[in-house]
Short mmCIF file of C-alpha atoms in Angstrom, two decimals:
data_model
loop_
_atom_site.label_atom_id
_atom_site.label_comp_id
_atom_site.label_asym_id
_atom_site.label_seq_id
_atom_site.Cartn_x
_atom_site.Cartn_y
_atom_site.Cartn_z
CA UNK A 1026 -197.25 2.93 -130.92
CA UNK A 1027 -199.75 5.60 -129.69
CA UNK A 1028 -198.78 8.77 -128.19
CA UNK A 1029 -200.00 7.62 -124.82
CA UNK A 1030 -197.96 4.32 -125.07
CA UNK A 1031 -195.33 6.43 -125.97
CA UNK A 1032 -195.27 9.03 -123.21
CA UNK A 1033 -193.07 8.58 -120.40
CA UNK A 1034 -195.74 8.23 -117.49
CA UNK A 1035 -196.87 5.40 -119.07
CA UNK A 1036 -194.09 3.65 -117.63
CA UNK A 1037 -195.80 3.96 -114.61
CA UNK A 1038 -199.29 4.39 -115.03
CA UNK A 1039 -200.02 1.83 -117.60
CA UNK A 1040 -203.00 2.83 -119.66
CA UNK A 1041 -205.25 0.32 -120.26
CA UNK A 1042 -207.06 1.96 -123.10
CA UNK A 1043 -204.82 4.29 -124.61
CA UNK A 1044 -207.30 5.18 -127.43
CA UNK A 1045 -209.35 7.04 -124.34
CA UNK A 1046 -208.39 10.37 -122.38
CA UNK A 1047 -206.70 9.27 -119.86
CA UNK A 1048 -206.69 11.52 -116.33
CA UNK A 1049 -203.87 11.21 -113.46
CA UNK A 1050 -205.83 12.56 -110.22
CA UNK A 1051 -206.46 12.26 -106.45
CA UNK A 1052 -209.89 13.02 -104.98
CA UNK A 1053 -208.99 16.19 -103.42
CA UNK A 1054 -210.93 19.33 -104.97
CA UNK A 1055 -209.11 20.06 -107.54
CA UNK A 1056 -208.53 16.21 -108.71
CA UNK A 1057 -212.83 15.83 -108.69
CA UNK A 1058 -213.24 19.58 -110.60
CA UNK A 1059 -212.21 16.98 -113.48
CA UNK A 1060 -213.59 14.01 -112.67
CA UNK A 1061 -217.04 15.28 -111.79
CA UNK A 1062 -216.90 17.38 -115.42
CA UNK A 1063 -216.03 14.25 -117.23
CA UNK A 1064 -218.72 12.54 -115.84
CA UNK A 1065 -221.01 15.06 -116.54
CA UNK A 1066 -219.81 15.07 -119.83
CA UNK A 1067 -220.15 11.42 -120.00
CA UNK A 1068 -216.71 11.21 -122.14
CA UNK A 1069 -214.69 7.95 -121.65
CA UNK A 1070 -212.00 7.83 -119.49
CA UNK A 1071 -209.57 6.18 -117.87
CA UNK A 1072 -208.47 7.19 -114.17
CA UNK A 1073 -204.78 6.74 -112.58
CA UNK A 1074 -204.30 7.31 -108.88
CA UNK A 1075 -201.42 9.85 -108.19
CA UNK A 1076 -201.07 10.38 -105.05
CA UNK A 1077 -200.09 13.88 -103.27
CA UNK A 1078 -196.33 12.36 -102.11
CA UNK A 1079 -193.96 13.52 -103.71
CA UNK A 1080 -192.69 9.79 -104.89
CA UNK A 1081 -195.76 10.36 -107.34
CA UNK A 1082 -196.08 14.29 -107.83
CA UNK A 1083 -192.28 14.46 -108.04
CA UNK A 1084 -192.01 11.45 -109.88
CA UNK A 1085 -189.47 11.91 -113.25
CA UNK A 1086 -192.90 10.27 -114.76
CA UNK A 1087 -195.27 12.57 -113.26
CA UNK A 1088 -193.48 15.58 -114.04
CA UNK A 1089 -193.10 14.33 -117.84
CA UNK A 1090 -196.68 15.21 -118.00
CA UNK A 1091 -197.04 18.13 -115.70
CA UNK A 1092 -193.66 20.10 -114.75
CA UNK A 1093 -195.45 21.93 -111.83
CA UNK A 1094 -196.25 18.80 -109.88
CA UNK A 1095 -199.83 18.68 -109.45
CA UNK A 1096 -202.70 16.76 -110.00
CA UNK A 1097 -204.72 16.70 -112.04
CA UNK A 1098 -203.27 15.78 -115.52
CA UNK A 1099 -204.78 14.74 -119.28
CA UNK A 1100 -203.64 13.40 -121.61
CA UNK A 1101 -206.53 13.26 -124.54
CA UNK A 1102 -205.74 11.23 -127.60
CA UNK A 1103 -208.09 12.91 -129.67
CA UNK A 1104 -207.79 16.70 -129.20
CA UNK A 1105 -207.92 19.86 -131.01
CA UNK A 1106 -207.28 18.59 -134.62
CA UNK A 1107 -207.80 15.02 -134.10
CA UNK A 1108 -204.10 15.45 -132.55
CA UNK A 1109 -203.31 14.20 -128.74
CA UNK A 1110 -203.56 16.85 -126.17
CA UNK A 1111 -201.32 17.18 -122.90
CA UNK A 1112 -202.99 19.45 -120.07
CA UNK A 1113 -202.46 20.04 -116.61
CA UNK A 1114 -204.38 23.25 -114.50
CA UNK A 1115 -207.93 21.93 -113.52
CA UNK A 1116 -209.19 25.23 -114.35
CA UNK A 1117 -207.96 24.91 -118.27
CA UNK A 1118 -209.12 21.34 -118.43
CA UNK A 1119 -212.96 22.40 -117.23
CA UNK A 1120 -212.23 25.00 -119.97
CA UNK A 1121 -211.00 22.35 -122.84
CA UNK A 1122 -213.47 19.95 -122.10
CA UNK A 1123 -216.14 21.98 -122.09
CA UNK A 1124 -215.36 23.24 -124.85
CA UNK A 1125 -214.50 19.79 -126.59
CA UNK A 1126 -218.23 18.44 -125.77
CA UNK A 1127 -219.97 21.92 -126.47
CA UNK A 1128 -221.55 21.44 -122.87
CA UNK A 1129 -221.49 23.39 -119.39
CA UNK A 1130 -220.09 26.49 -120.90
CA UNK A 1131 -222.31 29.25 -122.78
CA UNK A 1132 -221.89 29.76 -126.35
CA UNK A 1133 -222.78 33.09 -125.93
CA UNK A 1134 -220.22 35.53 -125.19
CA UNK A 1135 -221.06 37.82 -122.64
CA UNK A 1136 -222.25 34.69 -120.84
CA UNK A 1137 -219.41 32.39 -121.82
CA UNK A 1138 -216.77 35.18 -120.11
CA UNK A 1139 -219.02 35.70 -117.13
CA UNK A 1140 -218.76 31.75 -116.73
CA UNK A 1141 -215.14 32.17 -116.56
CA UNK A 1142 -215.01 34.73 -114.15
CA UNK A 1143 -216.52 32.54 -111.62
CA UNK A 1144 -213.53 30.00 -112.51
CA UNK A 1145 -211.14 32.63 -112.00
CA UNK A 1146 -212.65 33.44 -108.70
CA UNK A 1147 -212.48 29.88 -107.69
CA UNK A 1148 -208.80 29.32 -108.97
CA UNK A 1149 -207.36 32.64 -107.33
CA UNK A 1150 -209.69 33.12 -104.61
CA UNK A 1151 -211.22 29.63 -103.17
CA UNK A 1152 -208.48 27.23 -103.77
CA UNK A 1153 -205.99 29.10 -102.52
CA UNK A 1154 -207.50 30.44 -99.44
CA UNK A 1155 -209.48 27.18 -98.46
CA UNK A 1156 -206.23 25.48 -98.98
CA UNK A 1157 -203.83 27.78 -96.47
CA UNK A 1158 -206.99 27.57 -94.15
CA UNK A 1159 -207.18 23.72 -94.04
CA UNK A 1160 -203.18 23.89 -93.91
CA UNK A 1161 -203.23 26.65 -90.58
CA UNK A 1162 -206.20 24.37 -88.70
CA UNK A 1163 -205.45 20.83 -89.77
CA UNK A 1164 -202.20 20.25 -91.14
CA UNK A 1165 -198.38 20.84 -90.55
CA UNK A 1166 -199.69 24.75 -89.95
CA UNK A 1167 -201.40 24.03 -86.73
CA UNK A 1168 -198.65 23.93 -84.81
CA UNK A 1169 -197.38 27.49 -85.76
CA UNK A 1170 -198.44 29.48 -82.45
CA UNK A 1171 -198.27 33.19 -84.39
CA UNK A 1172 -202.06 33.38 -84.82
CA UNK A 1173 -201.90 36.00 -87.46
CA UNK A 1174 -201.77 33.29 -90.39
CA UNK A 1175 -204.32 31.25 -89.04
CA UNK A 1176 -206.70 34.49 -88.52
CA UNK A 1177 -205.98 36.37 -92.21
CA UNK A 1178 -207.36 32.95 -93.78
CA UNK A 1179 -210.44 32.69 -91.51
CA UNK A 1180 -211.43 36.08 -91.96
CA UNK A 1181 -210.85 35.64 -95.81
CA UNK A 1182 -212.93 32.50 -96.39
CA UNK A 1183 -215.57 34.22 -94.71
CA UNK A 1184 -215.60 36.94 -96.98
CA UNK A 1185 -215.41 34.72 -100.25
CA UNK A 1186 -218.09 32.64 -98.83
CA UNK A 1187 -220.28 36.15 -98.83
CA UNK A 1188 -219.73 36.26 -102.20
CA UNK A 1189 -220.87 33.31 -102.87
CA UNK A 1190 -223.78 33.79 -100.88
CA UNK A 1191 -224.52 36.94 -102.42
CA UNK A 1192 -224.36 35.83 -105.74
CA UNK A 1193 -226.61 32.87 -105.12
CA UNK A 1194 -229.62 34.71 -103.56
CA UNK A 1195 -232.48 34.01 -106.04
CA UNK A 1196 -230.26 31.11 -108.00
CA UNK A 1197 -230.06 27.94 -108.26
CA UNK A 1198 -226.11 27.88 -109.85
CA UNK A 1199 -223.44 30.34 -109.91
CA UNK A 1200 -224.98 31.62 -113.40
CA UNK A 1201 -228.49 30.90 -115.16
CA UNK A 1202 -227.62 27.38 -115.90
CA UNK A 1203 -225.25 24.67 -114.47
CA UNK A 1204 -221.84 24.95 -114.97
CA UNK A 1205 -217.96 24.87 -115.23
CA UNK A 1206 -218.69 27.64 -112.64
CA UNK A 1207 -220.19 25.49 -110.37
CA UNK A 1208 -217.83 22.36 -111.17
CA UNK A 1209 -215.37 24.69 -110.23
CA UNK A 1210 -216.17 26.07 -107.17
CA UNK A 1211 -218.40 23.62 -105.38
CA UNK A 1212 -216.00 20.90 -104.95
CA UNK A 1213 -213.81 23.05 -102.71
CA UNK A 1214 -217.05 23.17 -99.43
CA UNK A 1215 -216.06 19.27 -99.71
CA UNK A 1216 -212.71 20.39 -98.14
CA UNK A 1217 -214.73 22.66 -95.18
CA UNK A 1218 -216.75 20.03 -94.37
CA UNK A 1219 -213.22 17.90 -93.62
CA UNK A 1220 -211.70 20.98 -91.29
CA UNK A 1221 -214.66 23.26 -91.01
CA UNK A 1222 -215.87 22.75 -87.59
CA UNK A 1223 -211.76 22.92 -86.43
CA UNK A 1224 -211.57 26.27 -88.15
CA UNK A 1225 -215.16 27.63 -86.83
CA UNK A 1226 -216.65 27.76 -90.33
CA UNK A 1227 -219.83 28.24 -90.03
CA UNK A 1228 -222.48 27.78 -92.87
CA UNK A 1229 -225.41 27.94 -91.25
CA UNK A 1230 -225.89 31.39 -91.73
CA UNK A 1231 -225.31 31.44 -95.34
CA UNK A 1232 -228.09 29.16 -96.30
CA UNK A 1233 -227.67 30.18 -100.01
CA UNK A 1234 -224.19 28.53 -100.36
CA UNK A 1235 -225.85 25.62 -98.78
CA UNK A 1236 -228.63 24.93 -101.02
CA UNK A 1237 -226.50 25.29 -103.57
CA UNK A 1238 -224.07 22.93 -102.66
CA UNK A 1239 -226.55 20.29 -101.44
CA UNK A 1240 -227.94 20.41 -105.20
CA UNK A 1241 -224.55 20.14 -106.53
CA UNK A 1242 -223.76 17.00 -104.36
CA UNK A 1243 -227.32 15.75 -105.50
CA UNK A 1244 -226.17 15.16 -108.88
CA UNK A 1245 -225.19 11.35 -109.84
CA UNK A 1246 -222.39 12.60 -111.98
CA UNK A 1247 -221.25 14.14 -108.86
CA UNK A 1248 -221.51 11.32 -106.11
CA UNK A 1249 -219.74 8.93 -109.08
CA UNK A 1250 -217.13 11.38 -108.89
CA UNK A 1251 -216.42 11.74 -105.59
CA UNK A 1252 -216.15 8.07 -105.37
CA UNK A 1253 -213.33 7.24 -108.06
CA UNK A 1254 -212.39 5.32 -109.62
CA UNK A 1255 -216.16 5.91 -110.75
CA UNK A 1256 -216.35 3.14 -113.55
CA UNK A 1257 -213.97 0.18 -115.23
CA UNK A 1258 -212.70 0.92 -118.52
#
């Protein structure tokens, strides 16, 4: 019996090729961060839908796999070692994968580090704040009348989008070449473009960030992505 056979959340999300990496995700920005790098990556996969309620996040299954409660999940059958790999954190998967296929992630060290900056900045700057602004405009938050929640996010995805613009003047990706910077951090503008206009985002006026994310969105590893289940395994 293999180790994904064997692992509790199989009990519940059957693999049907166990010998494969298997991913347990949701299309929400954080759930295509992995999907769009394995596609990119073109390594084999196979995807399970876990949805966001807690009967699947919460699930004694899910949580075999990821204690937090969060998607996205791997489980690769062939990592470090030739030995199976549990991972949850999209942010460490970009970074094992990228690692695993030698691709999206300079070998070079100074650039390699400076990559991972801009997946820090994404994972404790963009994710967060995009999140508690889409939660304030669109979800259970919008019907908190104190205004000061609801304004501290605005005002703070503004400024992060500056830095993105700022940082993008004269590029074409977040560093000289394509990627887990840009895997990281693009996917999130997905989630403006779903509350934006409620929560007066504007991008207009940064026309940097928009290029940028137009290209990204160009990509057909990308639009597969978005689209999952993107293949059948």
């Amino acid at each position: 019996m293999s180790m994904i056979t064997d692992h509790p959340i199989n009990t519940r999300w059957t693999a049907a090729n166990p010998d494969i990496l298997q991913l347990y995700s949701f299309p929400t920005p954080n759930g295509i961060k992995v999907s769009a790098m394995l596609e990119e990556t073109g390594l084999p996969y196979e995807w399970h839908r876990v949805t966001l309620s807690d009967a699947d996040v919460k699930s004694p299954e899910f949580l075999s796999l990821n204690p937090n409660g969060k998607i996205p999940a791997i489980i690769d059958p062939d990592g470090p070692g030739g030995q199976p790999l549990e991972l949850f954190e999209s942010g460490a998967i970009l970074v094992y994968l990228a690692e695993k296929t030698g691709k999206f992630l300079s070998p070079d060290p100074a650039a390699r580090y400076q990559t991972l900056q801009w997946v820090m900045f994404q994972m404790g700057g963009i994710g967060p704040i995009f999140g508690q602004l889409g939660y304030f405009f669109a979800f259970g938050g919008a019907d908190i009348d104190d205004r000061r929640p609801v304004e501290r996010y605005l005002k703070e995805t503004m400024r992060l989008l500056d830095v993105l613009e700022t940082r993008l003047a004269g590029r074409e990706w977040l560093m000289d070449d394509y990627s887990i910077a840009d895997i990281c951090n693009a996917p999130w503008l997905r989630a403006l473009d779903f509350y934006g206009a409620k929560a007066e985002v504007k991008l207009d006026s940064r026309p940097n960030v928009v290029a940028w994310f137009d290209r990204f969105m160009d990509r057909p590893a990308i639009r597969r992505a978005i689209n999952i289940p993107p293949r059948e395994v």
